JSON list of C-alpha atoms in Angstrom, two decimals:
[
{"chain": "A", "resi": 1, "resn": "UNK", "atom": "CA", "xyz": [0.00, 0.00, 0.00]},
{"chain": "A", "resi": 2, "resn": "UNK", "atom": "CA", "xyz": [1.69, 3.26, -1.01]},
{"chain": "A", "resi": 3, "resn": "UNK", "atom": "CA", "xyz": [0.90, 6.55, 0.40]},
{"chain": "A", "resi": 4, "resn": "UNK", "atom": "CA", "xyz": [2.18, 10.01, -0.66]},
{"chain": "A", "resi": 5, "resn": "UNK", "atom": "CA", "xyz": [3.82, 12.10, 1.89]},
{"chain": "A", "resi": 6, "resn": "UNK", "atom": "CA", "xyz": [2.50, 15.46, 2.23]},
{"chain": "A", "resi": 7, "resn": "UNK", "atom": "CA", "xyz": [3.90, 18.46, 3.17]},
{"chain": "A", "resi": 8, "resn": "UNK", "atom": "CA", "xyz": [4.17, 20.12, 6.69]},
{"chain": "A", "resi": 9, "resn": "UNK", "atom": "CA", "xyz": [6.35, 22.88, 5.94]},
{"chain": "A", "resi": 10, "resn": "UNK", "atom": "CA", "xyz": [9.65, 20.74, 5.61]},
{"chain": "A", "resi": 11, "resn": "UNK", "atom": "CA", "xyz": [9.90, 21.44, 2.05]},
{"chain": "A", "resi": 12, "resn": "UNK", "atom": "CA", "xyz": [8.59, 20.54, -1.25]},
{"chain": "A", "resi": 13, "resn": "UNK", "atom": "CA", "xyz": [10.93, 17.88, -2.22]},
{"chain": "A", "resi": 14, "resn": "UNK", "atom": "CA", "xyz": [10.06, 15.80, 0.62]},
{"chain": "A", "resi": 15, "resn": "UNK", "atom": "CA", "xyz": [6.42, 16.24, 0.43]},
{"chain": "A", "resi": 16, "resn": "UNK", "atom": "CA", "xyz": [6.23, 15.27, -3.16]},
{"chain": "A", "resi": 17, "resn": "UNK", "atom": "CA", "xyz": [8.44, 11.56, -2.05]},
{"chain": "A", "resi": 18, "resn": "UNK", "atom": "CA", "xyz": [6.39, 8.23, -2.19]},
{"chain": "A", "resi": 19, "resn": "UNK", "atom": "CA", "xyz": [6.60, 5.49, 0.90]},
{"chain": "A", "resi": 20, "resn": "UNK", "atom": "CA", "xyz": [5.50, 2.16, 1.58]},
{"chain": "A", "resi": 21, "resn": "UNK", "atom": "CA", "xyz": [5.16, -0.19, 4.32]},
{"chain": "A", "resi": 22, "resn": "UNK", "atom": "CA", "xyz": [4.80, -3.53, 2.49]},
{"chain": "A", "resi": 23, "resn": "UNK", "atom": "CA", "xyz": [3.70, -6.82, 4.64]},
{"chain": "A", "resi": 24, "resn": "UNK", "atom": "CA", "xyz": [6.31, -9.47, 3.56]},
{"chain": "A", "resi": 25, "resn": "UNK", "atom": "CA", "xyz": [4.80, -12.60, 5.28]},
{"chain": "A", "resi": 26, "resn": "UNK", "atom": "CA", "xyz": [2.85, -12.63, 8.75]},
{"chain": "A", "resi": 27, "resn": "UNK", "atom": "CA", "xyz": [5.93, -11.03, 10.75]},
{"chain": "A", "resi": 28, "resn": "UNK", "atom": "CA", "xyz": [7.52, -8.99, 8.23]},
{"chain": "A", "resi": 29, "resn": "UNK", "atom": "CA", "xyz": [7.43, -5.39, 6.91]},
{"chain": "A", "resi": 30, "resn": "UNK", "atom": "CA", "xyz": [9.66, -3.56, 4.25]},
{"chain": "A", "resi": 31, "resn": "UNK", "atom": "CA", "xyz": [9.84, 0.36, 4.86]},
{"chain": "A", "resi": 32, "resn": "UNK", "atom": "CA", "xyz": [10.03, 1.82, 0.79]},
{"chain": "A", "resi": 33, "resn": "UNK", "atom": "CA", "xyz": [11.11, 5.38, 0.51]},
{"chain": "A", "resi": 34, "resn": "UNK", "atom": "CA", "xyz": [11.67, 8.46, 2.57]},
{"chain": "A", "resi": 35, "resn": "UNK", "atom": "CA", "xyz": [11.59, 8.47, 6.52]},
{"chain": "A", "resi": 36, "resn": "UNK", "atom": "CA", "xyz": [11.89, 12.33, 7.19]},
{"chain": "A", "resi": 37, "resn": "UNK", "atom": "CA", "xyz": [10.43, 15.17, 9.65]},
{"chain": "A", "resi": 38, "resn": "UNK", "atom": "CA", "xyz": [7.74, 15.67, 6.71]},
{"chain": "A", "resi": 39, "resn": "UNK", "atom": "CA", "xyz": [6.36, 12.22, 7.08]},
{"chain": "A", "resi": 40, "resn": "UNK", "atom": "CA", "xyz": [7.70, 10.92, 10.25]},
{"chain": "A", "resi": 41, "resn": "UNK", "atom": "CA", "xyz": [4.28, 10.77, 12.00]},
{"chain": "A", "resi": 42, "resn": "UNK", "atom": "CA", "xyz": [2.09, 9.04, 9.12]},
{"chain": "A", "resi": 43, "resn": "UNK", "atom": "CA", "xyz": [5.11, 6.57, 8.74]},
{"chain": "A", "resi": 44, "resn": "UNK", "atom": "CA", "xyz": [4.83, 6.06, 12.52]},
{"chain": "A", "resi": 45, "resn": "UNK", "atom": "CA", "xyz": [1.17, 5.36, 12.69]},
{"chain": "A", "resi": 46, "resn": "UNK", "atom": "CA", "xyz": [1.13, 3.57, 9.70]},
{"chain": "A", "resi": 47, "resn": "UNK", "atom": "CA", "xyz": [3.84, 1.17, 11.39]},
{"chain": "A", "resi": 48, "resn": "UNK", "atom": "CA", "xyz": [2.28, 0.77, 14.24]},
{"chain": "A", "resi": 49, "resn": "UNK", "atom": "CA", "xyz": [-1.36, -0.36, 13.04]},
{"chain": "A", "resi": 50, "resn": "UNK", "atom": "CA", "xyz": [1.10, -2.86, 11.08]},
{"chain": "A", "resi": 51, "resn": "UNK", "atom": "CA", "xyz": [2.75, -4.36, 13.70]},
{"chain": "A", "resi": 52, "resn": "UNK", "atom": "CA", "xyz": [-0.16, -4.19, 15.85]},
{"chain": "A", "resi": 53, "resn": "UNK", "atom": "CA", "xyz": [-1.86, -6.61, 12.78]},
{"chain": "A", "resi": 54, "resn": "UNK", "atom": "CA", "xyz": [1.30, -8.89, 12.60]},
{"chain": "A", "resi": 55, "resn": "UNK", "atom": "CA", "xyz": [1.37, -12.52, 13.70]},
{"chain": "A", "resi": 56, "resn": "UNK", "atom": "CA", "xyz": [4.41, -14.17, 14.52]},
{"chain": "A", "resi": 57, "resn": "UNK", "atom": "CA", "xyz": [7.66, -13.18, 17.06]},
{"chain": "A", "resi": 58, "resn": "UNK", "atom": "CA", "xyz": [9.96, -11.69, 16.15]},
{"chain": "A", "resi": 59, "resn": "UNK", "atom": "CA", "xyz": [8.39, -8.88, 14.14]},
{"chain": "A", "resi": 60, "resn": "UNK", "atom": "CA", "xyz": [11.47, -8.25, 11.57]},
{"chain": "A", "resi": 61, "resn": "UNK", "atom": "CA", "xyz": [11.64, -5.04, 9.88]},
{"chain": "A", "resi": 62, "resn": "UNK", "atom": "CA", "xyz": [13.50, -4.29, 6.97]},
{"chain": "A", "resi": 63, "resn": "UNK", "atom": "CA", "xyz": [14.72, -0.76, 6.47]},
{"chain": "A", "resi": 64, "resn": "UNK", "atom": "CA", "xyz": [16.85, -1.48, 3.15]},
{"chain": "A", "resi": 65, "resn": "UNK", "atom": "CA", "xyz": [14.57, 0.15, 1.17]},
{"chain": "A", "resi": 66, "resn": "UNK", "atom": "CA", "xyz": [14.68, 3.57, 3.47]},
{"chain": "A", "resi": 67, "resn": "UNK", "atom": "CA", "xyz": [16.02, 6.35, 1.05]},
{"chain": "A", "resi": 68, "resn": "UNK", "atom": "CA", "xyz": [16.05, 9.63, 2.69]},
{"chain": "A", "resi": 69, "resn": "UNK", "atom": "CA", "xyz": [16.52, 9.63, 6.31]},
{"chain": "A", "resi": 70, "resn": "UNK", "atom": "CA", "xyz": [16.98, 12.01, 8.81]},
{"chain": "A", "resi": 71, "resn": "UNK", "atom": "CA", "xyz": [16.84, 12.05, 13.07]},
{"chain": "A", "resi": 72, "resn": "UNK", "atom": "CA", "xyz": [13.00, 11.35, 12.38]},
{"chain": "A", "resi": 73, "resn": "UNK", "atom": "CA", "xyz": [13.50, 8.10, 11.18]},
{"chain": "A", "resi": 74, "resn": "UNK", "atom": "CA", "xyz": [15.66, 7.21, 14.35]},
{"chain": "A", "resi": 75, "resn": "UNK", "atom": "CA", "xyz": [12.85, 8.44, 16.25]},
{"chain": "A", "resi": 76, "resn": "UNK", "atom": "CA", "xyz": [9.65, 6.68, 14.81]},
{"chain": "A", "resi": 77, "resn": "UNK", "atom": "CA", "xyz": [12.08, 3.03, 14.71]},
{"chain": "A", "resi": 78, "resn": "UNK", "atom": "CA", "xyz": [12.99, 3.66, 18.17]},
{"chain": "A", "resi": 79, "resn": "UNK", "atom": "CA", "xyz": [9.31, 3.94, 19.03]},
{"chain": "A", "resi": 80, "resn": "UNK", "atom": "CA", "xyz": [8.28, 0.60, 17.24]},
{"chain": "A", "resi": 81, "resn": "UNK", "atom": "CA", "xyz": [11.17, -1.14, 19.39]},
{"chain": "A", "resi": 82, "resn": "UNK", "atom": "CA", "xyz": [9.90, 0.25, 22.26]},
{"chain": "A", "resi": 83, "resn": "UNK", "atom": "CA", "xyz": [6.37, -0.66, 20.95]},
{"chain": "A", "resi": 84, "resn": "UNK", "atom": "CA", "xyz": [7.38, -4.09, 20.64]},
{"chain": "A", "resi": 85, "resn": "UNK", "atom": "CA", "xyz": [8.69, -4.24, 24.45]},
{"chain": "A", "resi": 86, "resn": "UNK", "atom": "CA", "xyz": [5.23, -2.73, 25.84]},
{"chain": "A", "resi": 87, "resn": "UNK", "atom": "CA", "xyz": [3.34, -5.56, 23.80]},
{"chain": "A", "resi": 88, "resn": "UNK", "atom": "CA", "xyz": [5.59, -7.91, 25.21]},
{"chain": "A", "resi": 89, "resn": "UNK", "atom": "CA", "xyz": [6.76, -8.68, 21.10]},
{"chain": "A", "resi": 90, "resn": "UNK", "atom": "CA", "xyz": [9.79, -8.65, 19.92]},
{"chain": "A", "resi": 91, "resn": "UNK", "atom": "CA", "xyz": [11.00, -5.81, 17.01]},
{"chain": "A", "resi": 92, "resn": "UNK", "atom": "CA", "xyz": [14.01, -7.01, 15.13]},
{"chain": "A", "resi": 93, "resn": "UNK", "atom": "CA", "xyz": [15.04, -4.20, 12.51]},
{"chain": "A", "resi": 94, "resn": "UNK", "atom": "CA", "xyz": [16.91, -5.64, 9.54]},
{"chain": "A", "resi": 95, "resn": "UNK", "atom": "CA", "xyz": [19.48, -3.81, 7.16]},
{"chain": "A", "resi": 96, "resn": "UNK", "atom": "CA", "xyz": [19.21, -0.40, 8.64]},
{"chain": "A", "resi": 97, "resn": "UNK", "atom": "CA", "xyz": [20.94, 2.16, 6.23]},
{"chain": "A", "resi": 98, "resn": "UNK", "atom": "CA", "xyz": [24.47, 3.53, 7.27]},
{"chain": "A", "resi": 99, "resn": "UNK", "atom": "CA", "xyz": [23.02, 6.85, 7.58]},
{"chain": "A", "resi": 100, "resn": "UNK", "atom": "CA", "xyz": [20.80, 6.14, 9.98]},
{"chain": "A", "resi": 101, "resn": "UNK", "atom": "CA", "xyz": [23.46, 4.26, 11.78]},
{"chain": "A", "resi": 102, "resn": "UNK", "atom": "CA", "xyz": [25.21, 7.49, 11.87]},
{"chain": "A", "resi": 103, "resn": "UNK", "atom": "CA", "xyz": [22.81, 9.35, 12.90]},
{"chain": "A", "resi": 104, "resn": "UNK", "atom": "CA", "xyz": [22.18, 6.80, 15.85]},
{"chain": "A", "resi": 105, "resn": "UNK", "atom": "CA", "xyz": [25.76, 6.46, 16.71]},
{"chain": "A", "resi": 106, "resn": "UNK", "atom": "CA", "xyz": [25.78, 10.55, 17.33]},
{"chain": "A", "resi": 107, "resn": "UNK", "atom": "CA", "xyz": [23.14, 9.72, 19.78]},
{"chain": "A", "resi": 108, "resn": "UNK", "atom": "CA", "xyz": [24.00, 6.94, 21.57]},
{"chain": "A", "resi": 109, "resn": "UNK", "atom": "CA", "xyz": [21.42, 4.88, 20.26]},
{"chain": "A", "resi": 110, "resn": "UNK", "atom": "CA", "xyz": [23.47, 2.84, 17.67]},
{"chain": "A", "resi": 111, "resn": "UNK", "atom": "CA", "xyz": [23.43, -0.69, 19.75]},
{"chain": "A", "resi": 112, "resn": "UNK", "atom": "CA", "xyz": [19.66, -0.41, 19.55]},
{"chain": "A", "resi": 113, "resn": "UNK", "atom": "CA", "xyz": [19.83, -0.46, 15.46]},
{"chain": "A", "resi": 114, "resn": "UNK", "atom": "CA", "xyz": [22.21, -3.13, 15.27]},
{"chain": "A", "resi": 115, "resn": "UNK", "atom": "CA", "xyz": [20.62, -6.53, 15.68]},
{"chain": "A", "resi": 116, "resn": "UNK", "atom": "CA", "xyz": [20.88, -7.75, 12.37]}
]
């Protein structure tokens, strides 16, 4: 299911950028496209109505398919791991980009993205 980003005031480029959260099997989801301030909260709730649907432990997500990322992104994966501990689920990410590994290394947060 795709849905188009719109804008909040963080720029046209970003509002104008296409994302998906495809289900890939029962405990699965791909993140497509940008994961920015502009879109950060639909991506979140989007997410979490997924994972809340998914069957199956671990939940893996794969973030190969991120493109644009920025502290946002940290932020809203962050949220689903912590998600997955208050549901008593666990939240494996998969393939996180090295920019957001960078970003997560400047704060602190880098041994959360790693279990891959």
């Amino acid at each position: 299911m795709k849905a188009a980003a719109t804008d909040n005031g963080h720029g046209a480029a970003a509002a104008s950028a296409q994302w998906t959260i495809e289900r890939d099997g029962p405990a699965r989801l791909r993140l497509l496209g940008p994961l920015t301030f502009a879109n950060a909260a639909e991506v979140w709730a989007r997410g979490t109505r997924e994972l809340a649907g998914s069957t199956g432990d671990p939940v893996e997500i794969d973030c190969s398919g991120l493109q644009a990322v920025d502290s946002a992104a940290l932020a809203v994966l962050v949220e689903w791991l912590g998600w997955g501990h208050r549901h008593g689920r666990e939240v494996r990410l998969q393939r996180v980009p090295a920019t957001l590994l960078q970003i997560a290394r400047i704060s602190e947060l880098d041994e959360l993205l790693r279990p891959d």
